[in-house]
Coordinates of C-alpha atoms and ligand atoms in Angstrom, one line a residue:
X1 CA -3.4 -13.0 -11.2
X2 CA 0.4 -14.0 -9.6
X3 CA -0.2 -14.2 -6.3
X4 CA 2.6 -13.3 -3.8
X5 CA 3.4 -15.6 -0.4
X6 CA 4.1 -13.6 2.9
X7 CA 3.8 -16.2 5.2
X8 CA 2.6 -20.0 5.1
X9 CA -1.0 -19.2 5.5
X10 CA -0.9 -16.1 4.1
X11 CA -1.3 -14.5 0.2
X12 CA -1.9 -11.3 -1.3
X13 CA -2.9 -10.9 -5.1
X14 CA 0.7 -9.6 -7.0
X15 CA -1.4 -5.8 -7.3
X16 CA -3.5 -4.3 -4.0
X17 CA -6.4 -1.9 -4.6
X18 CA -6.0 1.4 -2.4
X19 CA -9.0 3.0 -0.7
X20 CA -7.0 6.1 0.6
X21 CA -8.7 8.4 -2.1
X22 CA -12.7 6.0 -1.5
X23 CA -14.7 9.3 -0.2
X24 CA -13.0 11.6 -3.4
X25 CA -15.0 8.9 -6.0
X26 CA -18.3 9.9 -4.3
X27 CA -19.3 6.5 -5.0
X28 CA -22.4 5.0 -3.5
X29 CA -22.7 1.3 -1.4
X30 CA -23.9 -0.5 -4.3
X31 CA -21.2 1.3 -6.1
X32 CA -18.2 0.4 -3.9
X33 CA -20.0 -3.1 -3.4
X34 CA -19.6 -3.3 -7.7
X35 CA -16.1 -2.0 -7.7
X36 CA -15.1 -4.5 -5.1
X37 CA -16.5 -7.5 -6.5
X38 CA -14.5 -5.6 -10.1
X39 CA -11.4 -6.0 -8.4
X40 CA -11.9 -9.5 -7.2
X41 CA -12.6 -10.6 -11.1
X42 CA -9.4 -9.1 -12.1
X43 CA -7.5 -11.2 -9.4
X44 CA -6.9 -8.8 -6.8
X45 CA -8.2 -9.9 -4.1
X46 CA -5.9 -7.5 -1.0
X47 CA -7.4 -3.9 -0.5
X48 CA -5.1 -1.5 1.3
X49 CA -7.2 1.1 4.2
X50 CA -5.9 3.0 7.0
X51 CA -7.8 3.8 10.2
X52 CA -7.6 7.7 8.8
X53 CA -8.3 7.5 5.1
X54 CA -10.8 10.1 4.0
X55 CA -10.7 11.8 7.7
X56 CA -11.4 8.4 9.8
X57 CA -14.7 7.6 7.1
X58 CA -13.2 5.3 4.5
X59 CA -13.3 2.2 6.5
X60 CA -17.2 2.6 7.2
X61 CA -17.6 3.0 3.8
X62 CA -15.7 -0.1 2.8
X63 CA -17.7 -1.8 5.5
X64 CA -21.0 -0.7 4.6
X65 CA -20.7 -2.0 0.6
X66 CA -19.1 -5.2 2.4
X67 CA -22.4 -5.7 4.2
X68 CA -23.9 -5.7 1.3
X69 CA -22.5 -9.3 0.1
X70 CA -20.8 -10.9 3.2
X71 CA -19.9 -13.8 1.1
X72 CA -16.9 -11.4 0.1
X73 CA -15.2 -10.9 3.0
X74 CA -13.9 -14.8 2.5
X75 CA -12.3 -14.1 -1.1
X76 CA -10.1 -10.9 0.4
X77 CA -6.9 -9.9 2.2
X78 CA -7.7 -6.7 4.1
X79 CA -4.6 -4.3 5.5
X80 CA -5.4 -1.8 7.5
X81 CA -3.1 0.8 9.5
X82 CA -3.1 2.5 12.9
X83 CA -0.7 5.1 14.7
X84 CA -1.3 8.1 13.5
X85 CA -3.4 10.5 14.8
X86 CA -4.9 13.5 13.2
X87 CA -6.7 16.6 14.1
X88 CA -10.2 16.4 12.8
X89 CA -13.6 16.6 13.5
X90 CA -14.3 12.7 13.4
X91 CA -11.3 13.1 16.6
X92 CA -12.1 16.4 18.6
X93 CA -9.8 14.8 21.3
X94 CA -6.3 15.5 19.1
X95 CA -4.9 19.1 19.4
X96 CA -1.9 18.4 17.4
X97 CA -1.1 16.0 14.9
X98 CA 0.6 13.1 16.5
X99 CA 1.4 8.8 16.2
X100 CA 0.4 6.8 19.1
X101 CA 1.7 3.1 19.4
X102 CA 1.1 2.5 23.0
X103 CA -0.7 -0.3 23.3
X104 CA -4.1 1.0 24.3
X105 CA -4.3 3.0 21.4
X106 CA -3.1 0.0 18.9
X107 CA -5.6 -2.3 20.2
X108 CA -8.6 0.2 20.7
X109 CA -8.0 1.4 16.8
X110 CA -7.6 -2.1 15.3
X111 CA -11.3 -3.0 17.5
X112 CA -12.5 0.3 15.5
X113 CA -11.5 -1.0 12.6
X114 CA -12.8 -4.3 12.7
X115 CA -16.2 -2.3 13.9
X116 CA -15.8 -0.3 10.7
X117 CA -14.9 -2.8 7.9
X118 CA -17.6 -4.8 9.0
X119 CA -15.7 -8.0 9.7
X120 CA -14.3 -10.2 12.6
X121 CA -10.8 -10.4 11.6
X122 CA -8.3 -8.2 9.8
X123 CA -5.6 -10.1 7.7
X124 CA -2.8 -7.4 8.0
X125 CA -2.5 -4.4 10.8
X126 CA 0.4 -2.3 9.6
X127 CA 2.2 0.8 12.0
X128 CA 1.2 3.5 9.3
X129 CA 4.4 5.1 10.3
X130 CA 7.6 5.1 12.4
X131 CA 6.7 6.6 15.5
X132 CA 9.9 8.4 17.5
X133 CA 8.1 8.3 21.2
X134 CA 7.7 4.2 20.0
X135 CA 7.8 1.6 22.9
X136 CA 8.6 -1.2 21.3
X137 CA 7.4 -3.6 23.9
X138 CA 4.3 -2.3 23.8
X139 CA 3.5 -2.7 20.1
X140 CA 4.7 -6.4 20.9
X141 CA 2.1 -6.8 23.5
X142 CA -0.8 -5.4 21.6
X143 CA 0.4 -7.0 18.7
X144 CA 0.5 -10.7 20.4
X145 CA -2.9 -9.9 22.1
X146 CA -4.7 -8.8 19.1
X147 CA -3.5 -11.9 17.2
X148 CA -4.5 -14.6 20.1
X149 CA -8.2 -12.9 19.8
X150 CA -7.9 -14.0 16.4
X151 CA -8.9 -9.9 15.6
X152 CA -5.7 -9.8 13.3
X153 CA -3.7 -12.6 11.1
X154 CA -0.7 -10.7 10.7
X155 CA 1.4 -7.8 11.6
X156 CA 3.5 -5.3 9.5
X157 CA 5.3 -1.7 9.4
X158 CA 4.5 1.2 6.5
X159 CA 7.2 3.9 6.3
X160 CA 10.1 2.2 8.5
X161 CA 13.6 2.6 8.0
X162 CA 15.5 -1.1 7.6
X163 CA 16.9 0.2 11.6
X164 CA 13.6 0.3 12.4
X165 CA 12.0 -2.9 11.1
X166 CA 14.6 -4.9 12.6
X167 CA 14.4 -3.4 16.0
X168 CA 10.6 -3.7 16.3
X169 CA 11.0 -7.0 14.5
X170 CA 13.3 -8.1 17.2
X171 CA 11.0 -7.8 20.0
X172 CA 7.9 -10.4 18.6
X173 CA 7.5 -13.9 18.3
X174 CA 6.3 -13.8 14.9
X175 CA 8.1 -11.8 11.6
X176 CA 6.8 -8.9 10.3
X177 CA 5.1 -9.2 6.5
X178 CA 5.5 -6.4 4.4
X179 CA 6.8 -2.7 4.6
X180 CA 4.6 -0.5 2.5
X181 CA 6.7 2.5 1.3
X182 CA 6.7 4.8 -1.5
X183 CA 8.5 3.5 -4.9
X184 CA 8.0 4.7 -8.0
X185 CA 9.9 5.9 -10.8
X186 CA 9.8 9.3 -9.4
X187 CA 10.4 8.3 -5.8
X188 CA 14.1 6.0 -6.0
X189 CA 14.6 6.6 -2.4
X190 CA 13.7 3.4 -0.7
X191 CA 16.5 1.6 -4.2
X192 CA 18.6 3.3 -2.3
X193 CA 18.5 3.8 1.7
X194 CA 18.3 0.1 2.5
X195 CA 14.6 -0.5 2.4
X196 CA 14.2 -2.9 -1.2
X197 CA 17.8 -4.7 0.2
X198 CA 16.5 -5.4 3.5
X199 CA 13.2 -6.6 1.7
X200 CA 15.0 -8.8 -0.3
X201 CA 17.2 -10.1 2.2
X202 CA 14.6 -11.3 4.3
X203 CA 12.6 -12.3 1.5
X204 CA 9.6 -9.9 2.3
X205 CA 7.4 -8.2 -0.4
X206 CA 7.4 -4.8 -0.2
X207 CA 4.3 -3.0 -0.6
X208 CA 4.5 0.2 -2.8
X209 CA 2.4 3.1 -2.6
X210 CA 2.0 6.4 -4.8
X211 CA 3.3 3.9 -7.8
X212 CA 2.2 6.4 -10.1
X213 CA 4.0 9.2 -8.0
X214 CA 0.1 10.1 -6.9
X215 CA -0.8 11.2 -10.6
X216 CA 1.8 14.0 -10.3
X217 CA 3.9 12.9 -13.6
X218 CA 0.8 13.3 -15.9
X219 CA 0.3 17.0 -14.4
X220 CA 3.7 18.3 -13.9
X221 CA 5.6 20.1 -16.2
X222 CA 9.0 20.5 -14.4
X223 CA 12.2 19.2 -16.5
X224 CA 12.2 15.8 -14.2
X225 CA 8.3 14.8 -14.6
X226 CA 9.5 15.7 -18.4
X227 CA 12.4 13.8 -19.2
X228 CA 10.5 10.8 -17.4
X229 CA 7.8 11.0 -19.9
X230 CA 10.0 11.0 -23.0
X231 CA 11.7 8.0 -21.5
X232 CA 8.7 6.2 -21.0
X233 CA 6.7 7.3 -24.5
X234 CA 10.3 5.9 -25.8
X235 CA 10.1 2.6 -24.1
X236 CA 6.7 2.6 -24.6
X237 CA 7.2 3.0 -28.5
X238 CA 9.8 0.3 -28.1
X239 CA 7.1 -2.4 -26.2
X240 CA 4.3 -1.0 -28.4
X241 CA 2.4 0.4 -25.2
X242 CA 1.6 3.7 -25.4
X243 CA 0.0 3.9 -21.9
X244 CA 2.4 5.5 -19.3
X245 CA 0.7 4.4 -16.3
X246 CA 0.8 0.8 -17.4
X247 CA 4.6 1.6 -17.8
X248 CA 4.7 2.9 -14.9
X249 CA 3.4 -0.3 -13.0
X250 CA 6.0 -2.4 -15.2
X251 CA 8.6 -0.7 -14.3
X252 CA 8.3 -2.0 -10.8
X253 CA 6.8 -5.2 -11.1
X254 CA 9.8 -6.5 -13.1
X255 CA 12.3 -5.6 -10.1
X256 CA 13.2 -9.1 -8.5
X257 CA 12.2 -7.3 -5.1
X258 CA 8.4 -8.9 -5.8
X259 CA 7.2 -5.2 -5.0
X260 CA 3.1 -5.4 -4.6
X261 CA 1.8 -2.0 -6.4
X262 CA -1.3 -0.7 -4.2
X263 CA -3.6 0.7 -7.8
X264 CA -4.8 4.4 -6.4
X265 CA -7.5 5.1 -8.8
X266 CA -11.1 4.2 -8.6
X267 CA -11.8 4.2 -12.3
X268 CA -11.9 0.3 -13.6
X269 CA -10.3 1.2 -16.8
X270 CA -7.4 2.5 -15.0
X271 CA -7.0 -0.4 -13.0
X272 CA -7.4 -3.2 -15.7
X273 CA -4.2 -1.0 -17.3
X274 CA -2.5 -1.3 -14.3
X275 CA -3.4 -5.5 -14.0
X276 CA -2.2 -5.2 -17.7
X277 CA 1.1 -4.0 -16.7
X278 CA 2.1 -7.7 -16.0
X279 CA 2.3 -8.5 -18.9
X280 CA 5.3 -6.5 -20.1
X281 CA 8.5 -7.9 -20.6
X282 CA 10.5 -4.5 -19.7
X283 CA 13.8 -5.2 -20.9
X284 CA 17.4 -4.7 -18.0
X285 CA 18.1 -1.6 -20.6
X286 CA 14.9 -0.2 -20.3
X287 CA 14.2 -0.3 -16.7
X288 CA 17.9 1.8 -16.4
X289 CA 16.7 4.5 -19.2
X290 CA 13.3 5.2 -16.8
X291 CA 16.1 4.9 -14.0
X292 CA 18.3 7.1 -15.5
X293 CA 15.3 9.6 -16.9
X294 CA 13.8 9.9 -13.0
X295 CA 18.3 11.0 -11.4
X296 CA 18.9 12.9 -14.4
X297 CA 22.5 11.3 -14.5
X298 CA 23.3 8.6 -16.0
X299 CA 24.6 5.5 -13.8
X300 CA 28.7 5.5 -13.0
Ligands
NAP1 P1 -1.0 6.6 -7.4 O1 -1.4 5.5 -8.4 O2 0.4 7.0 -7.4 O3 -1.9 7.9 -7.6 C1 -3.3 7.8 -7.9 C2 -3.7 9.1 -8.5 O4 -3.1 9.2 -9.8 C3 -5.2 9.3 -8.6 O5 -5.5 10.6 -8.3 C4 -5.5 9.0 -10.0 O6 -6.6 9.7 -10.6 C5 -4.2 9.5 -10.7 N1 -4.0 8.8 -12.0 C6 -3.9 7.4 -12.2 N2 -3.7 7.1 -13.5 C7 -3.7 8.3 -14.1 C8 -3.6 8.7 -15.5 N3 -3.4 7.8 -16.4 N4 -3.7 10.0 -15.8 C9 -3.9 10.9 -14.8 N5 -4.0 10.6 -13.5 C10 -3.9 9.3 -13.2 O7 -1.5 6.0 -6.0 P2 -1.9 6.8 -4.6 O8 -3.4 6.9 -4.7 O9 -1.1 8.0 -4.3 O10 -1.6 5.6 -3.6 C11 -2.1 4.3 -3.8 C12 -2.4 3.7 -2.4 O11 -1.3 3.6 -1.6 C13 -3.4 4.5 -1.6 O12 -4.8 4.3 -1.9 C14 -3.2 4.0 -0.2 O13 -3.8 2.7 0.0 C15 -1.7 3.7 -0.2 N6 -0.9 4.8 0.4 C16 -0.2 4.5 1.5 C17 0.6 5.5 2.1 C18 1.4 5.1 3.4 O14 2.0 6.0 4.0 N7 1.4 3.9 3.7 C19 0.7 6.8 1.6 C20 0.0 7.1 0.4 C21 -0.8 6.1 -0.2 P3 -8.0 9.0 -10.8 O15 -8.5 8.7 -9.4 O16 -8.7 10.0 -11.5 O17 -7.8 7.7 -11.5

């Protein structure tokens, strides 16, 4: 498996396993333990958690098949997220739904986490999203504290506008890694606000999540979800694949931006098609006809 460079002592595996959906697969330790060490044969090696996945439970879980085999923990990259929180019953303390970057709250939630996964270090700590009540000096602190603790490698953002990755960025003595954000062929947004040209100005990877629009293409009937699908049976016809997720996946791992795919499903079938992916030589014309299939105009 490519592997993709985000700092000098740092690597993540070209496509990222995603445990937002873990508690849906109803999957047991031993389970998780076998899909983990599943993932790690197929090269990737960087699984994607937030402190809330699955109502603040997915981390334990993660944790608890970890525990199983230790000797694991050594052959990963593990991200994890903090800054939002939600109202639930794991939280009785939040009224409202809310983010929190003070630096209490950043530090106390990546100690949770660390409690949670089972492990004495976390490789990546992302703000899960742009927070408008942010003090920036703050996130710094907790940031630079957390890091000489040696509790997390490396920092990054999830959601943030290029404004706001260079402001936060501007106040620490270290760059930020990655931006996780939505990209897909349904979602173009990010091709187009700034987000993939920031990225590949400063020559960071971009992290992308929903790559398969969160299943909703597969589903969907309505005439964009539609003329996507002919598109992609056509190009598909074209590279003889007739798989549209694996499509999908090519789609954006061709893009020069180096975007790192985070795989949503828990099904290893569906996850060696997406590992496939990089092997398809999508063609400039065909990655403008799913382009072009996902506006519904064609380019000026
Ligand atoms: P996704 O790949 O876009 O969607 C996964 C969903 O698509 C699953 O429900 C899966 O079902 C379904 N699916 C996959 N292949 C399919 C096929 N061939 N036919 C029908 N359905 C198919 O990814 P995602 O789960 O939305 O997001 C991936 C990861 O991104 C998450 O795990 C999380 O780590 C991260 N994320 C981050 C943020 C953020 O704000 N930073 C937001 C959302 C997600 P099965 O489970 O049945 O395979």
């Amino acid at each position: 498996m490519e592997r993709v460079k985000l700092t000098d002592d740092l690597n993540f595996s070209r496509m990222i396993h995603g445990l937002w959906r873990l508690n849906d697969w109803k999957l047991g330790d031993e389970e998780i333990r076998s899909l983990i060490e599943q993932c790690l044969e197929l090269g990737i090696t960087t699984f994607d958690h937030a402190d809330i996945y699955g109502g603040y439970q997915n981390e334990a879980l993660f944790g608890k098949a970890l525990a199983l085999k230790p000797s694991l923990r050594d052959k990963m990259e593990i991200v994890t997220k903090c800054g939002i929180k939600l109202v639930s019953k794991a939280r009785p303390e939040h009224e409202i739904q809310h983010y929190d970057t003070s630096r209490k709250h950043i530090i106390w939630s990546a100690e949770n986490s660390l409690k949670n996964l089972q492990t004495d270090y976390i490789d990546v700590l992302l703000i899960h999203r742009p927070d408008p009540y942010m003090d920036p000096s703050e996130v710094a602190d907790a940031f630079i504290q957390l890091k000489e603790e040696g509790k997390v490698k490396h920092f990054g953002v999830s959601n943030f506008t290029p404004s706001q990755f260079a402001m936060l960025e501007s106040y620490l003595p270290f760059p930020l890694v990655t931006n996780q954000v939505e990209i897909s062929v349904s979602y173009l947004q990010t091709f187009l606000d700034g987000t993939i040209d920031q990225c590949l100005q400063k020559r960071v990877a971009p992290m992308a999540w929903s790559p398969l629009a969160g299943g909703s293409i597969f589903s969907n009937e309505d005439e964009k979800s539609m003329r996507l699908k002919k598109a992609l049976q056509e190009v598909g016809e074209e590279l003889n694949v007739s798989e549209l997720d694996k499509l999908m996946f090519a789609w954006l791992l061709v893009h020069p931006a180096n975007i790192m795919p985070i795989i949503g499903s828990g099904k290893i079938e569906r996850i060696k098609s997406a590992v496939d992916a990089l092997q398809i030589n999508m063609t400039r014309q065909q990655w403008f006809k799913i382009w072009i299939a996902s506006t519904g105009e064609n380019v000026a």
